CSV table of C-alpha atoms in Angstrom, one decimal:
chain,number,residue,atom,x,y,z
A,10,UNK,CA,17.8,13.8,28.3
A,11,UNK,CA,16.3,12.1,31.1
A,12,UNK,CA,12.4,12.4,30.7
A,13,UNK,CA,9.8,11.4,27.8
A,14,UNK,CA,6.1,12.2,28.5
A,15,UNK,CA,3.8,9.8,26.7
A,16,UNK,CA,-0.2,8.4,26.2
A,17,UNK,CA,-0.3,5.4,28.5
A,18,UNK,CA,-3.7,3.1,28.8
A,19,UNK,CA,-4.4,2.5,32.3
A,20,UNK,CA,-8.3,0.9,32.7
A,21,UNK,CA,-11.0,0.6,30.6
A,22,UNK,CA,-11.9,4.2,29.4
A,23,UNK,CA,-8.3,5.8,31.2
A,24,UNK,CA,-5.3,7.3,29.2
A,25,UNK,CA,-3.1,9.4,31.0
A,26,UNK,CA,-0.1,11.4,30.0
A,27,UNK,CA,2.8,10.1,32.3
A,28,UNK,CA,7.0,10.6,32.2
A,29,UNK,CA,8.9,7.5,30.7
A,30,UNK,CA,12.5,6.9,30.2
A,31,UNK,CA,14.1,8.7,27.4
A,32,UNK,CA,14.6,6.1,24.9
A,33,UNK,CA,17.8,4.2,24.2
A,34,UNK,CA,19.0,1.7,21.7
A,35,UNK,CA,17.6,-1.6,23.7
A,36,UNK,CA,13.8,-2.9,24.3
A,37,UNK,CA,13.8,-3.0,28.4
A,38,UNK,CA,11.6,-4.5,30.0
A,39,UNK,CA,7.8,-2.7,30.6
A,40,UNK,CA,4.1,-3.0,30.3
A,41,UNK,CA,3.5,-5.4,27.2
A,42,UNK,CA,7.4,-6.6,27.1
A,43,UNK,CA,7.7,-10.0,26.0
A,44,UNK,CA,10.1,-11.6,28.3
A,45,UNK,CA,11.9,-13.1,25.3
A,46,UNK,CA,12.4,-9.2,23.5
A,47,UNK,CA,13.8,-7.7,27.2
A,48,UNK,CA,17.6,-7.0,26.4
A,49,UNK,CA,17.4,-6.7,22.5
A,50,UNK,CA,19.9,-4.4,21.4
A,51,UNK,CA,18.9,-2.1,18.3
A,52,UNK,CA,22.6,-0.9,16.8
A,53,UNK,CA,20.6,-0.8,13.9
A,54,UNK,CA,17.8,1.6,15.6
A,55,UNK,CA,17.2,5.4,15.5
A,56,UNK,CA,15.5,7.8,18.1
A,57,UNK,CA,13.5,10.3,16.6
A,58,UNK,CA,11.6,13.1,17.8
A,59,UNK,CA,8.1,12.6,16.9
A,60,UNK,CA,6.4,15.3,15.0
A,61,UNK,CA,2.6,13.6,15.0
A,62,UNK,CA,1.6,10.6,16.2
A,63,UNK,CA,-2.0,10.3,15.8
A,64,UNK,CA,-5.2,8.2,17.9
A,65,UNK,CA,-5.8,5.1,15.8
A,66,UNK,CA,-9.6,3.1,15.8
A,67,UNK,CA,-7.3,0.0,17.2
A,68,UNK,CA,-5.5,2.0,19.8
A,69,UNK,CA,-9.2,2.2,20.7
A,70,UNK,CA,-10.0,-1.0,21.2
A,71,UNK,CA,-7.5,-1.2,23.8
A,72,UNK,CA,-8.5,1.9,25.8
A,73,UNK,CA,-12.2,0.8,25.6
A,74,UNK,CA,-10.9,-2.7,27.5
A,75,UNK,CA,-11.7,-4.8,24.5
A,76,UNK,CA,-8.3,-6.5,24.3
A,77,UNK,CA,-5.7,-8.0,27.3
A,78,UNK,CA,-3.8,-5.0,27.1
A,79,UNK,CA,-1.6,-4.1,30.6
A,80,UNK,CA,-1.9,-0.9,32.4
A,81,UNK,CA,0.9,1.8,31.9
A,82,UNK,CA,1.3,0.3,28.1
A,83,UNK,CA,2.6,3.1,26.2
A,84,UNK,CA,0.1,3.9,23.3
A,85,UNK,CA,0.8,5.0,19.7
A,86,UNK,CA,1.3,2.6,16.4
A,87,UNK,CA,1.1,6.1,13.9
A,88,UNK,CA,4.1,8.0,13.9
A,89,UNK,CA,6.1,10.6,11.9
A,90,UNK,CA,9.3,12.6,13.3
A,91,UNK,CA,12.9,13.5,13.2
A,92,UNK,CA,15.6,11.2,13.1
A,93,UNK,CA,17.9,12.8,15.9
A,94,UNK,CA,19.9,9.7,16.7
A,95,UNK,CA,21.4,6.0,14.9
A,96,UNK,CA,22.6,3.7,15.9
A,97,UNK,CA,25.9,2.3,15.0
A,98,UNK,CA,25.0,-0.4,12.1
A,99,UNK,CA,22.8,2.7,10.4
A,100,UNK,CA,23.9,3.2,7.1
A,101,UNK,CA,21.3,5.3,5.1
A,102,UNK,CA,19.3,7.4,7.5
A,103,UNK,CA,20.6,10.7,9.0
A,104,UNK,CA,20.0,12.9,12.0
A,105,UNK,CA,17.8,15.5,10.8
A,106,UNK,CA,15.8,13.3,8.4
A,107,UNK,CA,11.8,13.6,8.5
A,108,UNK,CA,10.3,10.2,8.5
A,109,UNK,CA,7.2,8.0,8.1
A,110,UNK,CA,7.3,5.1,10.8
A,111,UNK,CA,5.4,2.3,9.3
A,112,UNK,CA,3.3,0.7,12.4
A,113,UNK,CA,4.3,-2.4,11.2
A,114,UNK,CA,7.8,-3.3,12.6
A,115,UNK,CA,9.8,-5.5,10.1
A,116,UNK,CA,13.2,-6.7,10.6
A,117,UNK,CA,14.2,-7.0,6.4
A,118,UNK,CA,15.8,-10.5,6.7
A,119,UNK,CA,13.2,-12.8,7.2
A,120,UNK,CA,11.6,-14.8,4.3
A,121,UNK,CA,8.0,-12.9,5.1
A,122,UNK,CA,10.0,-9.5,4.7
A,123,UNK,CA,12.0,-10.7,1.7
A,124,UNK,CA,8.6,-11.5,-0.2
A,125,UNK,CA,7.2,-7.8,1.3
A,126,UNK,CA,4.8,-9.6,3.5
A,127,UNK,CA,6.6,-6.6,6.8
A,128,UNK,CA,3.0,-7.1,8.6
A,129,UNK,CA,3.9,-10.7,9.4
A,130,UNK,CA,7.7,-10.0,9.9
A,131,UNK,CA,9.3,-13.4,12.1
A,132,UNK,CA,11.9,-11.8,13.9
A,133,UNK,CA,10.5,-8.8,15.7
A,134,UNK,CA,7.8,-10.6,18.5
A,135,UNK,CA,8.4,-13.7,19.4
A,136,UNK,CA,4.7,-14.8,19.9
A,137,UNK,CA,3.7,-14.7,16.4
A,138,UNK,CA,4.5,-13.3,13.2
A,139,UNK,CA,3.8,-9.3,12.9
A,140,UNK,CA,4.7,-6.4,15.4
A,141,UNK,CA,3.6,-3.2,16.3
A,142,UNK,CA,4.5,0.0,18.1
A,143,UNK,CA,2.5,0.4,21.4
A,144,UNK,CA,0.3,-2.7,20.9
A,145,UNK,CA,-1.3,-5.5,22.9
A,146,UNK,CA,0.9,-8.7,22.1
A,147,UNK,CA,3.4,-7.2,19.7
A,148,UNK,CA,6.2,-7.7,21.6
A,149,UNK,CA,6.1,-4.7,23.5
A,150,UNK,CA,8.0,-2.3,21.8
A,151,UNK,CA,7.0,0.9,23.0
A,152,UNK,CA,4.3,3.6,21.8
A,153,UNK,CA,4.8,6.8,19.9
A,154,UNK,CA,2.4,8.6,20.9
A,155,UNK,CA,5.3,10.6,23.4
A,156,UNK,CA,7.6,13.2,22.9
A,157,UNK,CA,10.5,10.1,21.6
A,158,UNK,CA,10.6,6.8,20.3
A,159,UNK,CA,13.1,4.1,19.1
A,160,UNK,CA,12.4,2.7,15.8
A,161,UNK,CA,14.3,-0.7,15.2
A,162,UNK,CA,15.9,-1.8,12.0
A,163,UNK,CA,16.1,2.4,11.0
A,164,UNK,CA,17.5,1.8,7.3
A,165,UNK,CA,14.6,-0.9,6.4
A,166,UNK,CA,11.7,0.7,8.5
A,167,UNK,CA,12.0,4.5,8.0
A,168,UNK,CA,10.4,6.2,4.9
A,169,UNK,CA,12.3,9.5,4.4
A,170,UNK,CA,11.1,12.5,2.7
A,171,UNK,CA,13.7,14.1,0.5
A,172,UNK,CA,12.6,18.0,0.7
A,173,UNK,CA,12.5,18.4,4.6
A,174,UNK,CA,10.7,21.9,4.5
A,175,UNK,CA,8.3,19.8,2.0
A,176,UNK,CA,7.3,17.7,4.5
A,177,UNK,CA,6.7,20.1,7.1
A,178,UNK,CA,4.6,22.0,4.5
A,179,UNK,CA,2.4,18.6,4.3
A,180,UNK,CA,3.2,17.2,7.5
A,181,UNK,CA,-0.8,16.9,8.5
A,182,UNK,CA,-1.2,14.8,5.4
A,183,UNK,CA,2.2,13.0,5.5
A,184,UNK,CA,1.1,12.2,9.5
A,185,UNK,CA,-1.3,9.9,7.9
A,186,UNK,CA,1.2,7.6,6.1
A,187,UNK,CA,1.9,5.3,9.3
A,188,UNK,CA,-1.6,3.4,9.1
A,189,UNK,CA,-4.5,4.8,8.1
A,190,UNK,CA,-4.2,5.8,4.3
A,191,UNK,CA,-2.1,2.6,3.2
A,192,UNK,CA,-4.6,0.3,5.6
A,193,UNK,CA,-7.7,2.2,3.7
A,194,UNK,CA,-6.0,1.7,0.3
A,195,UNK,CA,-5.1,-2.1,0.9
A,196,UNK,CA,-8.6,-2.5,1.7
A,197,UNK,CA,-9.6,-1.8,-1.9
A,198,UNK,CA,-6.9,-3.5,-3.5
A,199,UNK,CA,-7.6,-6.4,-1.6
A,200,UNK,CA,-11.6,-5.8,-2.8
A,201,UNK,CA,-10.1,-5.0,-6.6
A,202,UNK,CA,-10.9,-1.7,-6.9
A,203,UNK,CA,-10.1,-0.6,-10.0
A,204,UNK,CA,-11.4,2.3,-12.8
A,205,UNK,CA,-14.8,2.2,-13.3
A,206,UNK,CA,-15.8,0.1,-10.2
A,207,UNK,CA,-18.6,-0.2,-7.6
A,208,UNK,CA,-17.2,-0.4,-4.3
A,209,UNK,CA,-19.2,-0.6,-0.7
A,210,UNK,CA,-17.3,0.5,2.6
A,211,UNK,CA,-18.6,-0.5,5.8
A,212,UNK,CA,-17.7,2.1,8.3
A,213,UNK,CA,-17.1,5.7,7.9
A,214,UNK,CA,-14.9,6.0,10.6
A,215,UNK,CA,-10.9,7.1,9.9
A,216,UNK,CA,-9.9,4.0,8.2
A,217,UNK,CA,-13.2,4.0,6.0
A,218,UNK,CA,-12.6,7.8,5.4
A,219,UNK,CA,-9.2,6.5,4.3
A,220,UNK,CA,-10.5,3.9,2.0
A,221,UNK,CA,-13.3,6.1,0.5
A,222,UNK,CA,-10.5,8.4,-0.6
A,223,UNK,CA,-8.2,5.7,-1.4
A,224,UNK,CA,-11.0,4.2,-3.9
A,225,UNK,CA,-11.1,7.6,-5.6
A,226,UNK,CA,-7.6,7.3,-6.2
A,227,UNK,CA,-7.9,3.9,-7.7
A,228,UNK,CA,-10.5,5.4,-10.6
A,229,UNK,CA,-13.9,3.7,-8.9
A,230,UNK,CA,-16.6,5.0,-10.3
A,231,UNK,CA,-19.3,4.8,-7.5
A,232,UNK,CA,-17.6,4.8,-3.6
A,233,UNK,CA,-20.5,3.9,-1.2
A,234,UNK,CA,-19.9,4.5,2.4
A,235,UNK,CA,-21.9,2.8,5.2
A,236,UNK,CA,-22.5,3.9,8.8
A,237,UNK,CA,-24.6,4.4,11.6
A,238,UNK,CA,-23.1,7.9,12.8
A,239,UNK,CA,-24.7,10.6,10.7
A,240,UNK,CA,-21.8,13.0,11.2
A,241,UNK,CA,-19.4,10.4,9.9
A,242,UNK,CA,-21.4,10.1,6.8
A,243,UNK,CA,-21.8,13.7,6.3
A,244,UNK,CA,-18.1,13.5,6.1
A,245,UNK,CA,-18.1,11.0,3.7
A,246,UNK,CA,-20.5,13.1,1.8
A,247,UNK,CA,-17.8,16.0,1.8
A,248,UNK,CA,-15.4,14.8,-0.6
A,249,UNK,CA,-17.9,13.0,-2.9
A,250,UNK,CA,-18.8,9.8,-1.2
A,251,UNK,CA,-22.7,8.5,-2.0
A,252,UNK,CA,-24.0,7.2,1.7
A,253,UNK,CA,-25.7,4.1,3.4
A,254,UNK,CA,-27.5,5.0,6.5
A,255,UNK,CA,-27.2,1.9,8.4
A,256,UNK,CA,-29.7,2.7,11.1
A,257,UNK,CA,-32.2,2.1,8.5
A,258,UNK,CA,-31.3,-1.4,8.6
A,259,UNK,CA,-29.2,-3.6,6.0
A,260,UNK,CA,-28.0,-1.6,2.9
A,261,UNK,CA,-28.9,-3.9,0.0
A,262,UNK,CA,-31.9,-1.7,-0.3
A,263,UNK,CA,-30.3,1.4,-0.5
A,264,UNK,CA,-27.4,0.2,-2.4
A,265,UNK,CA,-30.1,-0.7,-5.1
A,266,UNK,CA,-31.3,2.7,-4.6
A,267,UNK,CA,-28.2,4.2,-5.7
A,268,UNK,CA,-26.9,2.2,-8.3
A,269,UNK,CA,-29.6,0.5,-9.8
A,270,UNK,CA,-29.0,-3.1,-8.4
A,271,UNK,CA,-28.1,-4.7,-4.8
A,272,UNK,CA,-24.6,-5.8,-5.5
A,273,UNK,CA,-21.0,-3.9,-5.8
A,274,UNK,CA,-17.8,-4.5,-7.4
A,275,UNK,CA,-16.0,-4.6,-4.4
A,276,UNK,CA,-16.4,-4.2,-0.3
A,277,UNK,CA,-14.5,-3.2,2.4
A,278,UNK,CA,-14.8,-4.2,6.0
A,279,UNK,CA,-13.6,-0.6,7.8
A,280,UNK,CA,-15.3,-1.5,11.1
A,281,UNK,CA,-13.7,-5.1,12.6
A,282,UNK,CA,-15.0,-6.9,15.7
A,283,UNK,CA,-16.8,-4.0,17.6
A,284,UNK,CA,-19.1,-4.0,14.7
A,285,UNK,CA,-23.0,-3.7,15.7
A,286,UNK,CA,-25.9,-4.8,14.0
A,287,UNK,CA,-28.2,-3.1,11.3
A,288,UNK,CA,-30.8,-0.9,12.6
A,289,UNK,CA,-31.4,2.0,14.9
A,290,UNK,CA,-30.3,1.1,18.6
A,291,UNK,CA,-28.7,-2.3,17.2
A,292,UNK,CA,-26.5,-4.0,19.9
A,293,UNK,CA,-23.0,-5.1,18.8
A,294,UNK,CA,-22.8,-8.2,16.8
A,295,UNK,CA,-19.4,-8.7,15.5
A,296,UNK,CA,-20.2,-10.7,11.9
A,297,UNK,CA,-22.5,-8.0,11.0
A,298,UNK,CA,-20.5,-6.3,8.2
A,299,UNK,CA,-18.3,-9.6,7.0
A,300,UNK,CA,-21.9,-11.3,6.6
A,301,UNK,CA,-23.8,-8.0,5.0
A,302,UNK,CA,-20.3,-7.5,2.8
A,303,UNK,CA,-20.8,-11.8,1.4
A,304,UNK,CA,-24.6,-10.3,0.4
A,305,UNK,CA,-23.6,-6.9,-1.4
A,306,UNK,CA,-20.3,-8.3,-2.8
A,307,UNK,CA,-21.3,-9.4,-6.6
A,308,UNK,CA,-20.3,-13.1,-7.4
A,309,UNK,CA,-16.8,-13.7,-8.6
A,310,UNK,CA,-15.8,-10.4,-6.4
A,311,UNK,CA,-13.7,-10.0,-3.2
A,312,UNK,CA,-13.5,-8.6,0.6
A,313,UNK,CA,-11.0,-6.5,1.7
A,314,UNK,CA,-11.0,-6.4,5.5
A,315,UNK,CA,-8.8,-4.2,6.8
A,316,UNK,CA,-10.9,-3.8,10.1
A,317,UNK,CA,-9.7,-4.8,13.2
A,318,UNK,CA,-10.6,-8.8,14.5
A,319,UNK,CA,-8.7,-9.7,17.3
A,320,UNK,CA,-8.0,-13.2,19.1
A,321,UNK,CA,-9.0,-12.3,22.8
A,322,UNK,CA,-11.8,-10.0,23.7
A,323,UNK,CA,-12.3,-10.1,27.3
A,324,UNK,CA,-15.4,-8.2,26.9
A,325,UNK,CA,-16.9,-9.9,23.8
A,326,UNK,CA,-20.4,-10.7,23.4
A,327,UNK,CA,-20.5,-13.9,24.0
A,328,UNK,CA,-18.2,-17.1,24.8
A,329,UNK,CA,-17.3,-17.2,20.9
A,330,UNK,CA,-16.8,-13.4,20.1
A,331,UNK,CA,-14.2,-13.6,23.6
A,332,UNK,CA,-12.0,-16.0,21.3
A,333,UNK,CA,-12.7,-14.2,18.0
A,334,UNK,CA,-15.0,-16.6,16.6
A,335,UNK,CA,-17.4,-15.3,14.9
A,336,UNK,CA,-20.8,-16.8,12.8
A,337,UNK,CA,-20.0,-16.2,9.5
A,338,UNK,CA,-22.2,-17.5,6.5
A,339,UNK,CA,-19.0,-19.0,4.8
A,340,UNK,CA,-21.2,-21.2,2.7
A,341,UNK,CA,-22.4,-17.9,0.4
A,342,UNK,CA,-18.8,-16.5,0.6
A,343,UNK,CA,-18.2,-20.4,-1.3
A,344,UNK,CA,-21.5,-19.9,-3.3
A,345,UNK,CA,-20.1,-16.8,-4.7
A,346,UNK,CA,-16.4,-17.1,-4.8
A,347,UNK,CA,-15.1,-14.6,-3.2
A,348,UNK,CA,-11.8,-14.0,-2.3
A,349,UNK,CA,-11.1,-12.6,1.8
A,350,UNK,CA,-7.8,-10.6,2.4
A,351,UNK,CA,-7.4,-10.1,5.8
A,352,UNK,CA,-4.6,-9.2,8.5
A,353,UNK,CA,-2.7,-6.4,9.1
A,354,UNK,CA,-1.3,-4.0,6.3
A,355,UNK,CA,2.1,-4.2,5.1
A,356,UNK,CA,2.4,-0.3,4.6
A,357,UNK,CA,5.9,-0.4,3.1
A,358,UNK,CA,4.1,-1.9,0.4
A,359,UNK,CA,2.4,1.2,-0.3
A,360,UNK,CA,3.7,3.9,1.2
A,361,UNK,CA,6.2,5.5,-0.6
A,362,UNK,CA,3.3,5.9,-3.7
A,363,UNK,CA,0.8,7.5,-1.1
A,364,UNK,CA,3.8,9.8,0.1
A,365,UNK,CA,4.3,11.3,-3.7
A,366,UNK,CA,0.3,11.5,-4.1
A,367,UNK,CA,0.7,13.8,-1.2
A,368,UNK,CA,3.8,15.9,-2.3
A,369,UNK,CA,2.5,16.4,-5.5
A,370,UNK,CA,-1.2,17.2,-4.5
A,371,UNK,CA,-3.5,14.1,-6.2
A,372,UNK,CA,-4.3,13.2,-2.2
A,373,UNK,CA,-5.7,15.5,0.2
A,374,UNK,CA,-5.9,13.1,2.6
A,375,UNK,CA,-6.1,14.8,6.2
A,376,UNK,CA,-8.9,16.2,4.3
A,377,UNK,CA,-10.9,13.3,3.7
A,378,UNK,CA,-10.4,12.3,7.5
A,379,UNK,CA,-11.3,15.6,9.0
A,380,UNK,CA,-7.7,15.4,10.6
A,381,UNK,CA,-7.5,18.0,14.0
A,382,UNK,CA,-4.4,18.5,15.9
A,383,UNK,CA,-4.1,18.4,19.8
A,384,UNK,CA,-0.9,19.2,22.0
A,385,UNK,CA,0.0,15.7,23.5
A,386,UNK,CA,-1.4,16.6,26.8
A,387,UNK,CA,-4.6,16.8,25.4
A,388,UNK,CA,-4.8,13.0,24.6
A,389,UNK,CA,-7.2,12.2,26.8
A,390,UNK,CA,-9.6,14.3,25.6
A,391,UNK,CA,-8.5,13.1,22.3
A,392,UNK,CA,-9.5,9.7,23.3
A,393,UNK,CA,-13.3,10.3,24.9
A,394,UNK,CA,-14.1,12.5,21.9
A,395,UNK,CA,-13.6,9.7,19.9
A,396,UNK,CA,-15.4,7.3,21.9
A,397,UNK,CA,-17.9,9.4,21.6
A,398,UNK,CA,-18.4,8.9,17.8
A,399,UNK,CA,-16.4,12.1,16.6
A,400,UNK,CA,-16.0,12.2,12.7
A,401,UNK,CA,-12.5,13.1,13.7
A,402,UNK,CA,-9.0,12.2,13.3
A,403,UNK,CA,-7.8,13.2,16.1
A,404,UNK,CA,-3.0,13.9,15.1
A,405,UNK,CA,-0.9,14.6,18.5
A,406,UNK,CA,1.4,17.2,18.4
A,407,UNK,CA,4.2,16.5,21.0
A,408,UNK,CA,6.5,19.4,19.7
A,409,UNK,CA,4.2,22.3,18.6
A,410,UNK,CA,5.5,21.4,14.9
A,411,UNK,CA,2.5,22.3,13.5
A,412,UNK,CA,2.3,26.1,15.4
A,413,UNK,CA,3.2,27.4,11.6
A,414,UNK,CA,-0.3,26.4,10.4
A,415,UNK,CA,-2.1,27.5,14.2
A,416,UNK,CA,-4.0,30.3,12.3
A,417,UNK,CA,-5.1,28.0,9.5
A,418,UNK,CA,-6.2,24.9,11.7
């Protein structure tokens, strides 16, 4: 095959659908490319035919110029398919297997991957620890969202499904295994969500969606979901969410409304460094929600912050929020003793449990996001409607494999 049409970021606010190179078993050198990764060989890769790759919060960042992303960067960190290719060293995956890409890319020989820590793998970007698929200073391995991708390190990376027509059946659901349902549900394991618990998100957004949902799993007793975008909240309201409408300012009050006292079991940070303040036509202030989380978060309990915080924002705030430093009241954090868990999630971690909540109907998690599919060439539409604040999560479709369900969706 000689073509590959893909999402590419261009400028601030541009994504286009362009033709890449059909993908091969080597990273080559491109937008994002680290010098050092140009020439890898991947014997132990697969190419796979992607099924749904879906438009992530982060992938957002990027678009909206928040990040030093390059232009023509291939987009796309959220990826299921069809294995139609390996490479020589692959043992255990086959052609024809339907897979889960984890966004994380781990090699499974380094010391981090060894302990299970595949968000901070060594070996895969040679800037720092932790790579990604389609992502600002990952390495630049390239995107997903496109008609084909390489996957590196196939046997260690790839999730596989065991009933193929299974996973077609619950492909929407399965599409959100990649990122969004493990990051939501190690945001409240990282906040110790557990039966019977309080638990505060901030952000009712996909990944906050995904955490609300994920809390329900865990047995909390009382999910409380934060936002200043009515329509995302209503969602939230849908599958049994109580609500903090954060344009009426900080949600102590209302938190105290609902359960009877200001404080929660646990909080999770769903929002990261685009976060504005409290109130109705708050400008952004990005240690809004790790600051309001220290003040809800009862003493002795802990943050999960899954949300997005990034090194470089070339359009920050201020001199401060352009590094990624924010003002954080640390000193209550210490008054309190918390616990923070931050950084990327390592979705092999988690995964595989999500996958079997899905086959055997406990999660209906396409559901709780208000998942909608769109051809691939529609990605750019894709990407303003969720600029715009959509209560959507919006799954790419670069193969019409989900025209079987066209009458339902």
């Amino acid at each position: 095959m000689s073509g590959n049409k893909a999402v590419a970021y261009i400028e601030p606010g541009v994504v286009e659908v362009q033709t890449i190179a059909y993908p091969d078993l080597e990273l080559h050198d491109g937008p994002g490319v680290d010098p050092r990764n140009v020439g890898r060989k991947c014997r132990h890769g697969a190419i796979l035919k992607v099924l749904a790759t879906n438009i992530c919060g982060s992938d957002q960042h990027m678009v909206r110029g928040r990040t030093t992303a390059p232009a023509d960067l291939v987009l796309g960190h959220e990826i299921t398919g069809e294995v139609i290719e390996t490479g020589p060293d692959v043992e255990f995956v086959n052609e024809g297997d339907v897979v889960s890409v984890p966004f994380n890319i781990a090699c499974g020989r380094c010391r981090n991957c060894k302990e299970r820590k595949t968000h901070i793998c060594l070996n895969v970007n040679p800037a720092r620890p932790g790579s990604a698929y389609g992502y600002v200073d990952m390495g630049g391995w390239v995107g997903g969202q496109a008609e084909y991708v390489m996957v590196p390190y196939a046997d260690f990376n790839l999730l596989r499904f065991p009933d193929r027509e299974q996973a077609l059946d619950k492909l929407l659901d399965l599409a959100m295994l990649a990122d969004i349902f493990p990051t939501g549900y190690h945001g409240c394991v990282s906040a110790g969500v557990g039966p019977g618990s309080s638990v505060y998100i901030a952000g009712a957004g996909p990944v906050g969606l995904a955490a609300a949902h994920s809390a329900q799993l865990l047995g909390a007793a009382v999910v409380i979901v934060g936002d200043l975008n009515e329509k995302r909240l209503a969602q939230a309201r849908s599958f049994g969410c109580e609500t903090v409408d954060l344009t009426r300012g900080s949600p102590q009050d209302q938190i105290e409304d609902l359960l009877g006292e200001p404080e929660v079991d646990a909080a999770v940070d769903a929002v990261g460094f685009e976060a504005k303040g409290h109130g109705k036509d708050s400008d952004e202030a990005p240690a809004t929600v790790l600051n309001s989380l220290m003040e809800v978060a009862r003493a002795g309990g802990a943050l999960g912050i899954p949300g997005l915080y990034v090194t470089e924002d070339p359009r920050g705030v201020d001199a401060d929020a352009q590094t990624g430093s924010l003002k954080l009241r640390l000193g209550l954090g210490w008054a309190k003793a918390h616990s923070f868990t931050t950084g990327q999630c390592p979705v092999m971690k988690y995964n595989r449990e999500l996958s079997m909540a899905i086959l055997n109907g406990r999660a209906q998690i396409a559901k709780a996001v208000n998942a909608q599919v769109l051809p691939l060439e529609d990605a750019p539409h894709g990407y303003a409607e969720f600029d715009k604040g959509a209560s959507t999560k919006y799954v790419l479709d670069p193969h019409g494999a989900f025209d079987r369900f066209s009458t339902a969706l």
